[in-house]
Amino acid sequence: MKSKIKLLLSFLLAGVMIAPLSANSYVDGIEYFKAGQPERARILLERTLNDPETKKAESYYYLGEIAFLNKDYAKAQEYYDKGVEADPMYGYNLIGQGKLLLNKQDIKGAEALFKEATKLDKKSSGYQLAIAKAYYRTGTPGYEKYLEKARKQDKNNPDCFVFIGDMKADAKDNGAASQNYEMAILKDSGCVEAYVKYSHVYFNINADEAIQKLELLLAKAPTSALAQREMAEAYYKKGQYSKAVDAYERYIKNPNHFETDRPRLAALLYYDKRYDESLALAAKILEKDPSNFVIHRVVMYDNFELKKYAEAEAAAERFFNGPSDENNVFIARDYLVYGDVFSAQKKYAEAASQYQKALDCDSTNVDIIKKLSDAYDRQNDYENAILYYKKYMEADAEKNQRTMNFYNLGQLHYSAGIAAASEFQKLAGENAKKLSDEARAAKEKADAYLLYADTLFAIVAEKAPEDVRGYIWRARSAFGRDQDLKLGLAKPFYLQTLEILDKDPANKEKKATRRYYTESYNYLANYYYQKTTDLDAKVQKDAVKNARFYWSKMLELDPNNKDIKEMLDTLK
């Protein structure tokens, strides 16, 4: 399951660049930054920088904060400087400049700037909190003093609780983090970032409560693009794809959505099994963005699910031959689906190649190992089919070493043995007494596979003693090593097969089990028939009796079989 969840996250997140359709104001950018989404914040802040209502000093400060997070300190300095120039009375940019000095371990210079900022508003809890963050974010001791000052100046400042929550989240103490975000909401029910951050840290503790918190936020801010998107993301993380799609569709209709979230919607439609809609949306996106990595992936996936295999193969070629980089990487699921596309068209060699690439990406995925074994089996490459089926069984002993798994592995060994036996017959020809080295090797190979098949079918019979398949396949494996019936290797197993079948009279009426009866009777009749020419009179007599008995049994199942009647006539 984990393995399944990992694969979904990679698919939806890979290669998403961010660009907005439009935004109300620079305040939306600040909201995204406070909610922990700096890249989206940067785009909105840059886009609205020259809008008439924008407070440039404030926008420059948050752009500086984003640059600082990205460790682009020269750019951060440029933004803070511009902010001071735009409005010298807006002290946050001075604090930003001071933070850069702290980062250089110039504590004295930083404190001078902090002092200059706080002189602008000695009662500002926000300034004290910004200074505390500067110390914390640069790893400089002393943030506690300023945090305490901030709380003393305004005990109801929700930002203080958000900051404490952030520190707890950094320490992986999600329980304490969520408690502080909850406190921020209690102090200010309009603190959007507190709802968002609460939902993030509390999701793994209680997903339903995390979702409820976002539903509460959405009720308070129904037109907030951020709230709508977060709601959709939470539904997605919970695996509630229908709700996620509905929420994303509402978000996409919001004029403040990000245009490149549309690929996300296309992906969600795929996971909600709305393949036609997903494909239609993908086509529209490709009209504007023909090289979109994620969407080419979606097109391949959708076409495969719609059983449009030729189109899926063409889409896969475009996807894998298109541009990729560190943000746009192929994942195991990509190769897995490509392999499935080939398998659906019976191109098993090509399928095996893609499954191998998938396995290289995710060596722990047992489903890939099984598909690789199946692809080799379909090519009659039994050696590799056996190799990977064994790996499949070893990968999860609890789930993959059940009766049916031993049965399937036995089938592969049986097929390998029969193929080798057929090769032996070709090499030996009619001169069975004088065999070539190649013929002897083929015979040894056939016997080895068939013996191991017998071992596996014996396990099946032991684990499921009332299931006839373990016995019938032991019989077939033995017959494969003794096709001229001289040794009668299959005889005891066909007798066991009949014994199991006879426990239920209805077996003679069922098509599948009637075949087993016919096969068993036929083998035993022929085994005894070839002994009717034995030099020992007693052996001849018993052979005739038994051959007649088993062919008569066959005739009961197939009264109009002329061949059986003829064979019985020869024994009169």
XYZ file of C-alpha atoms in Angstrom:
572
model
C 0.000 0.000 0.000
C 2.861 2.325 0.964
C 4.544 1.286 -2.131
C 1.258 2.333 -3.962
C 0.960 5.697 -2.148
C 4.621 6.604 -2.963
C 4.028 6.001 -6.589
C 0.892 8.442 -6.649
C 2.724 11.331 -4.957
C 5.593 11.163 -7.442
C 3.168 11.123 -10.364
C 1.137 14.171 -9.318
C 3.956 16.375 -8.086
C 6.659 15.786 -10.688
C 7.436 18.672 -12.969
C 4.878 21.263 -11.841
C 5.903 24.862 -12.586
C 3.768 27.640 -11.130
C 2.161 30.567 -12.925
C -1.078 32.324 -11.983
C -3.970 33.402 -14.098
C -4.578 36.473 -11.960
C -4.682 37.528 -8.318
C -6.665 40.055 -6.335
C -3.659 41.802 -4.780
C -0.232 41.438 -3.263
C -1.963 40.327 -0.051
C -2.682 36.968 -1.711
C 1.062 36.514 -2.146
C 1.673 37.251 1.531
C -1.022 34.724 2.431
C 0.706 32.023 0.373
C 4.072 32.855 1.985
C 2.683 32.630 5.495
C 1.049 29.319 4.594
C 4.439 27.882 3.691
C 4.220 28.147 -0.106
C 7.001 30.620 -0.966
C 7.247 29.881 -4.689
C 3.585 30.650 -5.296
C 3.972 33.692 -3.070
C 6.938 34.928 -5.128
C 4.997 34.757 -8.381
C 2.014 36.648 -6.968
C 4.184 39.283 -5.290
C 6.224 39.884 -8.455
C 3.104 40.009 -10.600
C 1.359 42.573 -8.405
C 4.430 44.629 -7.455
C 3.457 47.601 -9.594
C -0.277 47.463 -8.938
C -1.574 50.778 -7.557
C -2.843 49.239 -4.309
C 0.376 47.344 -3.584
C 2.394 48.481 -0.578
C 5.787 48.052 -2.146
C 7.760 48.093 1.088
C 5.714 45.136 2.321
C 6.016 43.247 -0.981
C 9.769 43.807 -1.068
C 10.080 42.496 2.470
C 8.336 39.219 1.652
C 10.269 38.872 -1.608
C 13.407 39.296 0.481
C 12.178 36.625 2.882
C 11.622 34.230 -0.020
C 15.089 34.940 -1.433
C 16.563 34.319 2.038
C 14.796 30.948 2.236
C 16.311 30.096 -1.156
C 19.747 31.140 0.186
C 19.976 33.835 -2.476
C 21.328 36.354 0.011
C 22.366 38.946 -2.584
C 18.823 39.023 -3.933
C 17.434 39.200 -0.412
C 19.679 42.202 0.322
C 18.451 43.899 -2.857
C 14.796 43.432 -1.896
C 15.260 44.598 1.708
C 17.149 47.674 0.486
C 14.393 48.494 -1.987
C 11.860 48.063 0.790
C 13.654 50.558 3.020
C 13.835 52.974 0.117
C 10.119 52.522 -0.663
C 9.060 53.215 2.924
C 11.681 53.931 5.604
C 8.949 53.755 8.258
C 8.193 50.090 7.478
C 10.649 48.489 9.904
C 10.470 44.900 8.704
C 12.984 45.528 5.901
C 15.482 46.812 8.482
C 14.961 43.562 10.359
C 15.543 41.692 7.089
C 18.826 43.545 6.623
C 19.731 42.666 10.193
C 18.968 39.002 9.572
C 21.482 38.995 6.718
C 24.106 40.364 9.123
C 23.208 37.676 11.660
C 23.742 35.150 8.915
C 27.275 36.547 8.570
C 27.680 36.343 12.380
C 27.773 40.143 12.628
C 25.607 40.218 15.750
C 26.512 43.776 16.727
C 25.598 45.149 13.298
C 22.367 43.150 13.276
C 21.310 44.372 16.700
C 21.882 47.972 15.625
C 19.440 47.479 12.748
C 16.954 45.706 15.009
C 17.115 48.609 17.451
C 16.548 51.067 14.620
C 13.479 49.090 13.507
C 11.904 48.846 16.949
C 12.309 52.610 17.463
C 9.795 53.051 14.665
C 7.151 51.353 16.813
C 8.239 50.443 20.319
C 4.975 48.632 21.026
C 5.052 46.455 17.905
C 4.720 42.783 18.813
C 5.260 42.030 15.120
C 8.734 43.603 15.052
C 9.843 41.668 18.122
C 8.531 38.459 16.566
C 10.323 39.159 13.277
C 13.590 39.604 15.184
C 12.975 36.311 17.041
C 12.482 34.606 13.674
C 15.697 36.174 12.377
C 17.678 34.649 15.246
C 15.961 31.285 14.865
C 16.256 31.066 11.078
C 19.974 31.918 11.130
C 20.685 29.495 13.951
C 21.859 32.342 16.182
C 21.182 31.878 19.922
C 18.808 34.379 21.491
C 15.435 34.088 19.746
C 13.694 33.284 23.043
C 14.216 36.792 24.444
C 12.528 38.458 21.475
C 9.723 35.922 21.339
C 8.992 36.636 24.994
C 8.943 40.381 24.276
C 6.539 39.822 21.386
C 4.176 37.835 23.607
C 4.332 40.411 26.395
C 3.476 43.228 24.012
C 0.492 41.297 22.610
C -0.487 38.102 24.388
C -3.164 37.484 21.750
C -0.837 37.762 18.731
C -1.698 34.648 16.692
C 1.577 34.913 14.775
C 3.478 34.068 17.957
C 1.609 30.780 18.262
C 2.133 30.060 14.558
C 5.883 30.610 14.997
C 6.001 28.311 18.031
C 4.039 25.754 16.006
C 6.565 26.066 13.176
C 9.443 25.396 15.564
C 7.652 22.350 16.961
C 7.019 21.128 13.426
C 10.735 21.587 12.632
C 11.445 19.374 15.660
C 8.989 16.757 14.281
C 6.708 17.271 17.280
C 3.526 17.438 15.253
C 1.255 17.084 18.241
C 2.668 20.197 19.921
C 2.782 22.008 16.578
C -0.927 21.378 15.950
C -1.778 22.564 19.487
C -0.061 25.890 18.836
C -1.726 26.305 15.455
C -5.025 25.618 17.208
C -4.200 28.369 19.707
C -3.486 30.773 16.845
C -6.947 30.029 15.425
C -8.529 30.616 18.839
C -6.792 34.002 19.043
C -7.755 34.903 15.462
C -10.309 32.835 13.581
C -9.148 34.531 10.371
C -5.536 33.303 10.661
C -5.499 31.417 7.356
C -1.961 30.024 7.668
C -2.803 28.438 11.029
C -5.605 26.373 9.460
C -3.364 25.300 6.577
C -0.393 24.399 8.760
C -2.617 22.607 11.261
C -3.997 20.448 8.458
C -0.493 19.621 7.257
C 0.996 18.546 10.585
C -2.165 16.907 11.943
C -2.999 14.932 8.817
C -0.942 11.891 9.791
C -2.352 12.008 13.315
C -5.998 12.314 12.350
C -6.742 12.942 8.685
C -10.463 13.486 9.259
C -9.828 16.244 11.803
C -7.265 17.858 9.511
C -9.842 17.892 6.723
C -12.487 19.303 9.067
C -10.166 22.175 9.911
C -9.849 23.043 6.228
C -13.604 22.756 5.765
C -13.938 25.287 8.589
C -11.472 27.586 6.844
C -13.332 27.237 3.553
C -16.585 28.099 5.286
C -14.982 31.317 6.562
C -13.236 32.118 3.276
C -15.267 30.401 0.521
C -13.619 32.373 -2.297
C -10.030 31.854 -1.111
C -8.058 30.075 -3.817
C -5.544 28.948 -1.208
C -8.279 27.419 0.963
C -9.897 25.721 -2.039
C -6.609 24.236 -3.210
C -5.648 23.032 0.263
C -9.054 21.381 0.583
C -8.548 19.554 -2.704
C -5.043 18.461 -1.694
C -6.282 17.085 1.619
C -8.969 15.013 -0.094
C -6.328 13.704 -2.482
C -3.989 12.714 0.369
C -6.876 10.871 2.033
C -7.482 8.955 -1.211
C -10.925 10.539 -1.638
C -10.390 11.174 -5.332
C -13.968 12.073 -6.237
C -14.040 14.779 -3.568
C -10.556 15.912 -4.597
C -11.679 16.273 -8.212
C -14.783 18.243 -7.227
C -12.729 20.537 -4.985
C -10.091 21.029 -7.663
C -12.720 21.860 -10.264
C -14.069 24.583 -7.963
C -10.532 25.866 -7.408
C -9.780 25.949 -11.154
C -12.861 28.134 -11.662
C -11.456 30.642 -9.170
C -9.824 33.562 -11.065
C -6.950 33.412 -8.564
C -5.997 29.821 -9.333
C -2.626 28.886 -10.770
C -2.921 27.860 -14.393
C -0.427 25.049 -14.017
C -2.560 23.384 -11.380
C -4.655 22.177 -14.298
C -2.313 19.213 -14.851
C -3.029 18.287 -11.243
C -6.742 18.180 -12.040
C -6.085 16.023 -15.107
C -4.135 13.616 -12.913
C -6.860 13.527 -10.279
C -9.469 12.790 -12.935
C -7.308 9.840 -13.962
C -7.160 8.530 -10.404
C -10.910 8.978 -10.101
C -11.205 6.712 -13.166
C -12.744 9.512 -15.251
C -10.362 8.748 -18.077
C -12.272 10.422 -20.910
C -12.521 13.696 -18.975
C -8.877 13.491 -17.960
C -7.818 12.914 -21.560
C -9.964 15.791 -22.830
C -8.477 18.192 -20.280
C -4.988 16.944 -21.101
C -5.536 17.728 -24.769
C -6.545 21.317 -23.909
C -3.480 21.762 -21.711
C -1.160 20.469 -24.435
C -2.561 23.042 -26.871
C -1.043 25.787 -24.691
C 1.845 23.793 -23.244
C 2.845 21.093 -25.750
C 5.891 19.956 -23.786
C 4.181 19.536 -20.416
C 5.894 16.532 -18.847
C 3.111 15.550 -16.451
C 0.398 15.813 -19.075
C 2.210 13.567 -21.542
C 2.330 11.043 -18.718
C -1.413 11.438 -18.100
C -2.193 10.926 -21.804
C -0.291 7.621 -21.804
C -2.038 6.463 -18.630
C -5.512 7.487 -19.817
C -5.201 5.826 -23.209
C -4.044 2.601 -21.604
C -7.038 2.527 -19.251
C -9.346 3.274 -22.186
C -7.800 0.269 -23.980
C -6.541 2.529 -26.765
C -3.269 0.671 -26.865
C -1.893 2.052 -30.130
C -2.576 5.596 -28.921
C -1.069 4.749 -25.537
C 2.090 3.455 -27.206
C 2.373 6.599 -29.336
C 1.831 8.741 -26.228
C 4.505 6.767 -24.385
C 7.001 7.387 -27.181
C 6.342 11.135 -26.974
C 6.567 11.047 -23.198
C 9.838 9.113 -22.973
C 11.445 10.961 -25.865
C 10.459 14.367 -24.525
C 12.545 16.672 -22.333
C 13.292 15.660 -18.746
C 15.321 17.233 -15.976
C 15.771 16.995 -12.210
C 12.201 18.218 -11.717
C 10.750 15.997 -14.438
C 11.893 12.442 -13.837
C 10.526 9.130 -14.991
C 9.209 6.968 -12.178
C 8.644 3.247 -11.829
C 4.944 3.574 -12.614
C 5.761 5.177 -15.970
C 7.764 2.159 -17.117
C 5.198 -0.169 -15.558
C 2.333 1.338 -17.559
C 4.484 1.354 -20.715
C 5.142 -2.337 -20.130
C 1.412 -2.944 -19.696
C 0.790 -1.154 -22.999
C 3.149 -3.578 -24.745
C 1.729 -6.613 -22.906
C -1.795 -5.688 -23.984
C -0.556 -5.818 -27.577
C 1.301 -9.116 -26.976
C 4.669 -7.428 -27.451
C 6.151 -9.298 -24.548
C 9.843 -8.698 -25.252
C 9.253 -4.937 -25.266
C 7.096 -5.289 -22.156
C 9.854 -7.142 -20.303
C 12.306 -4.379 -21.174
C 10.028 -1.736 -19.634
C 9.257 -3.832 -16.563
C 12.992 -4.216 -16.000
C 13.370 -0.421 -16.072
C 10.495 -0.137 -13.609
C 12.225 -2.622 -11.327
C 15.465 -0.652 -11.584
C 13.512 2.356 -10.267
C 11.785 0.453 -7.485
C 13.403 -2.877 -6.638
C 11.001 -3.479 -3.731
C 7.810 -3.444 -5.790
C 6.688 -7.076 -5.884
C 4.004 -6.374 -8.491
C 6.692 -5.338 -10.969
C 8.671 -8.524 -10.286
C 5.546 -10.591 -10.969
C 4.809 -8.750 -14.216
C 8.407 -9.278 -15.342
C 8.096 -13.007 -14.697
C 4.819 -13.119 -16.635
C 6.346 -11.258 -19.598
C 9.195 -13.752 -19.815
C 6.737 -16.632 -19.486
C 4.739 -15.299 -22.451
C 7.947 -15.343 -24.518
C 8.648 -18.944 -23.460
C 11.773 -17.646 -21.711
C 11.178 -19.943 -18.780
C 14.590 -19.523 -17.231
C 14.006 -15.817 -16.600
C 10.336 -16.379 -15.805
C 11.387 -18.796 -13.036
C 14.154 -16.497 -11.835
C 11.784 -13.556 -11.301
C 8.917 -15.631 -9.937
C 11.275 -16.951 -7.271
C 12.271 -13.359 -6.485
C 8.593 -12.485 -6.300
C 7.991 -15.251 -3.770
C 11.084 -14.334 -1.747
C 10.137 -10.653 -1.664
C 7.132 -11.312 0.573
C 7.215 -14.729 2.200
C 3.940 -14.155 4.051
C 1.827 -13.200 1.042
C 3.673 -14.784 -1.871
C 4.428 -18.271 -0.573
C 0.923 -19.594 -0.501
C -0.345 -22.754 -2.151
C -1.142 -21.033 -5.451
C 2.353 -19.522 -5.615
C 3.976 -22.954 -5.366
C 1.502 -24.151 -7.978
C 2.410 -21.320 -10.361
C 6.140 -21.860 -9.879
C 5.552 -25.548 -10.547
C 3.775 -24.654 -13.786
C 6.784 -22.622 -14.918
C 9.169 -25.476 -14.176
C 6.857 -27.912 -15.952
C 6.719 -25.674 -19.046
C 10.505 -25.312 -18.987
C 10.873 -29.076 -18.664
C 8.494 -29.872 -21.528
C 10.258 -27.304 -23.745
C 13.622 -28.905 -22.963
C 12.157 -32.385 -23.538
C 10.881 -31.247 -26.940
C 14.355 -29.928 -27.757
C 15.788 -33.283 -26.721
C 13.416 -35.105 -29.089
C 14.552 -32.906 -31.971
C 18.232 -33.409 -31.216
C 17.927 -37.148 -30.561
C 15.793 -37.926 -33.590
C 15.360 -41.665 -34.086
C 18.852 -42.513 -32.866
C 18.154 -42.523 -29.138
C 21.055 -44.878 -28.409
C 23.757 -42.573 -29.713
C 23.094 -39.123 -28.329
C 25.043 -35.961 -28.989
C 26.325 -33.861 -26.109
C 23.649 -31.308 -26.895
C 20.913 -33.947 -26.745
C 22.173 -35.319 -23.419
C 22.302 -31.787 -22.003
C 18.732 -31.153 -23.161
C 17.582 -34.402 -21.546
C 19.312 -33.553 -18.254
C 17.830 -30.071 -18.331
C 14.323 -31.427 -18.982
C 14.587 -33.966 -16.166
C 15.902 -31.336 -13.732
C 13.041 -28.941 -14.447
C 10.424 -31.685 -14.291
C 11.802 -33.127 -11.068
C 11.688 -29.721 -9.443
C 8.176 -29.212 -10.801
C 7.210 -32.467 -9.088
C 8.707 -31.178 -5.818
C 6.609 -28.030 -6.053
C 3.399 -29.870 -6.933
C 4.073 -32.198 -3.990
C 4.022 -29.089 -1.766
C 0.701 -28.120 -3.353
C -0.719 -31.597 -2.630
C 0.511 -31.396 0.955
C -0.943 -27.938 1.532
C -4.239 -28.733 -0.246
C -4.708 -32.529 0.018
C -8.293 -32.409 -1.270
C -7.375 -30.380 -4.372
C -6.805 -32.663 -7.331
C -4.445 -30.260 -9.105
C -1.422 -31.136 -6.997
C -1.764 -34.807 -7.975
C -2.596 -34.359 -11.656
C 0.406 -32.101 -12.142
C 2.723 -34.483 -10.330
C 1.456 -37.086 -12.800
C 2.095 -34.834 -15.785
C 5.578 -33.938 -14.542
C 6.417 -37.611 -14.139
C 5.039 -38.407 -17.593
C 7.265 -35.690 -19.049
C 10.305 -37.675 -17.832
C 8.905 -41.015 -19.052
C 6.977 -40.319 -22.231
C 7.385 -43.852 -23.580
C 5.716 -45.178 -20.394
C 8.466 -47.768 -19.835
C 9.045 -46.833 -16.211
C 5.457 -45.945 -15.358
C 6.626 -42.926 -13.360
C 3.269 -41.193 -13.633
C 1.198 -44.257 -12.642
C 1.037 -43.713 -8.844
C 0.092 -40.061 -9.300
C -2.707 -40.784 -11.765
C -4.033 -43.391 -9.329
C -3.932 -40.740 -6.565
C -5.718 -38.358 -8.902
C -8.553 -40.865 -9.408
C -8.734 -41.499 -5.687
C -9.259 -37.775 -5.013
C -11.743 -37.404 -7.866
C -13.834 -40.376 -6.723
C -14.482 -38.723 -3.355
C -17.075 -36.533 -5.065
C -19.431 -38.241 -7.575
C -20.212 -34.840 -9.088
C -16.680 -34.702 -10.491
C -17.729 -36.949 -13.371
C -20.305 -34.367 -14.370
C -18.066 -31.294 -14.225
C -16.252 -30.415 -17.423
C -12.896 -29.643 -15.785
C -12.754 -32.737 -13.605
C -14.120 -35.007 -16.374
C -10.956 -34.055 -18.290
C -8.857 -35.250 -15.383
C -10.748 -38.544 -15.334
C -10.237 -39.010 -19.070
C -6.533 -38.143 -18.872
C -5.944 -40.508 -15.950
C -7.866 -43.397 -17.517
C -6.108 -42.882 -20.839
C -2.619 -42.892 -19.308
C -3.316 -46.001 -17.240
C -4.934 -47.828 -20.168
C -1.967 -47.074 -22.429
C 0.518 -47.964 -19.698
C -1.040 -51.390 -19.358
C -1.600 -51.771 -23.115
C 2.112 -51.529 -23.869
C 2.616 -54.399 -21.403
C 0.258 -56.713 -23.297
C 3.227 -57.855 -25.372
C 5.297 -58.764 -22.323
C 6.903 -62.196 -22.456
C 5.545 -63.057 -19.045
C 2.056 -64.553 -19.538
C 0.815 -63.403 -16.137
C 1.941 -59.840 -16.838
C 0.183 -60.015 -20.225
C -3.040 -61.252 -18.657
C -3.066 -58.548 -15.977
C -2.185 -55.934 -18.567
C -5.099 -56.871 -20.837
C -7.466 -56.879 -17.880
C -6.352 -53.462 -16.633
C -6.186 -51.876 -20.085
C -9.755 -53.064 -20.772
C -10.846 -51.732 -17.354
C -9.526 -48.220 -17.881
C -10.659 -47.925 -21.502
C -14.094 -49.096 -20.434
C -14.065 -46.356 -17.820
C -13.238 -43.867 -20.570
C -16.092 -45.211 -22.661
C -18.520 -44.580 -19.788
C -17.587 -40.904 -20.018
C -17.558 -40.859 -23.827
C -19.837 -43.655 -25.136
C -19.473 -42.694 -28.810
C -15.686 -42.641 -28.890
C -14.784 -44.892 -31.848
C -11.069 -44.941 -31.066
C -11.646 -46.390 -27.612
C -14.019 -49.003 -29.028
C -11.384 -50.031 -31.547
C -8.765 -50.358 -28.829
C -11.116 -52.495 -26.774
C -11.741 -54.688 -29.807
C -8.024 -55.384 -30.097
C -8.087 -56.782 -26.570
C -10.832 -59.376 -27.173
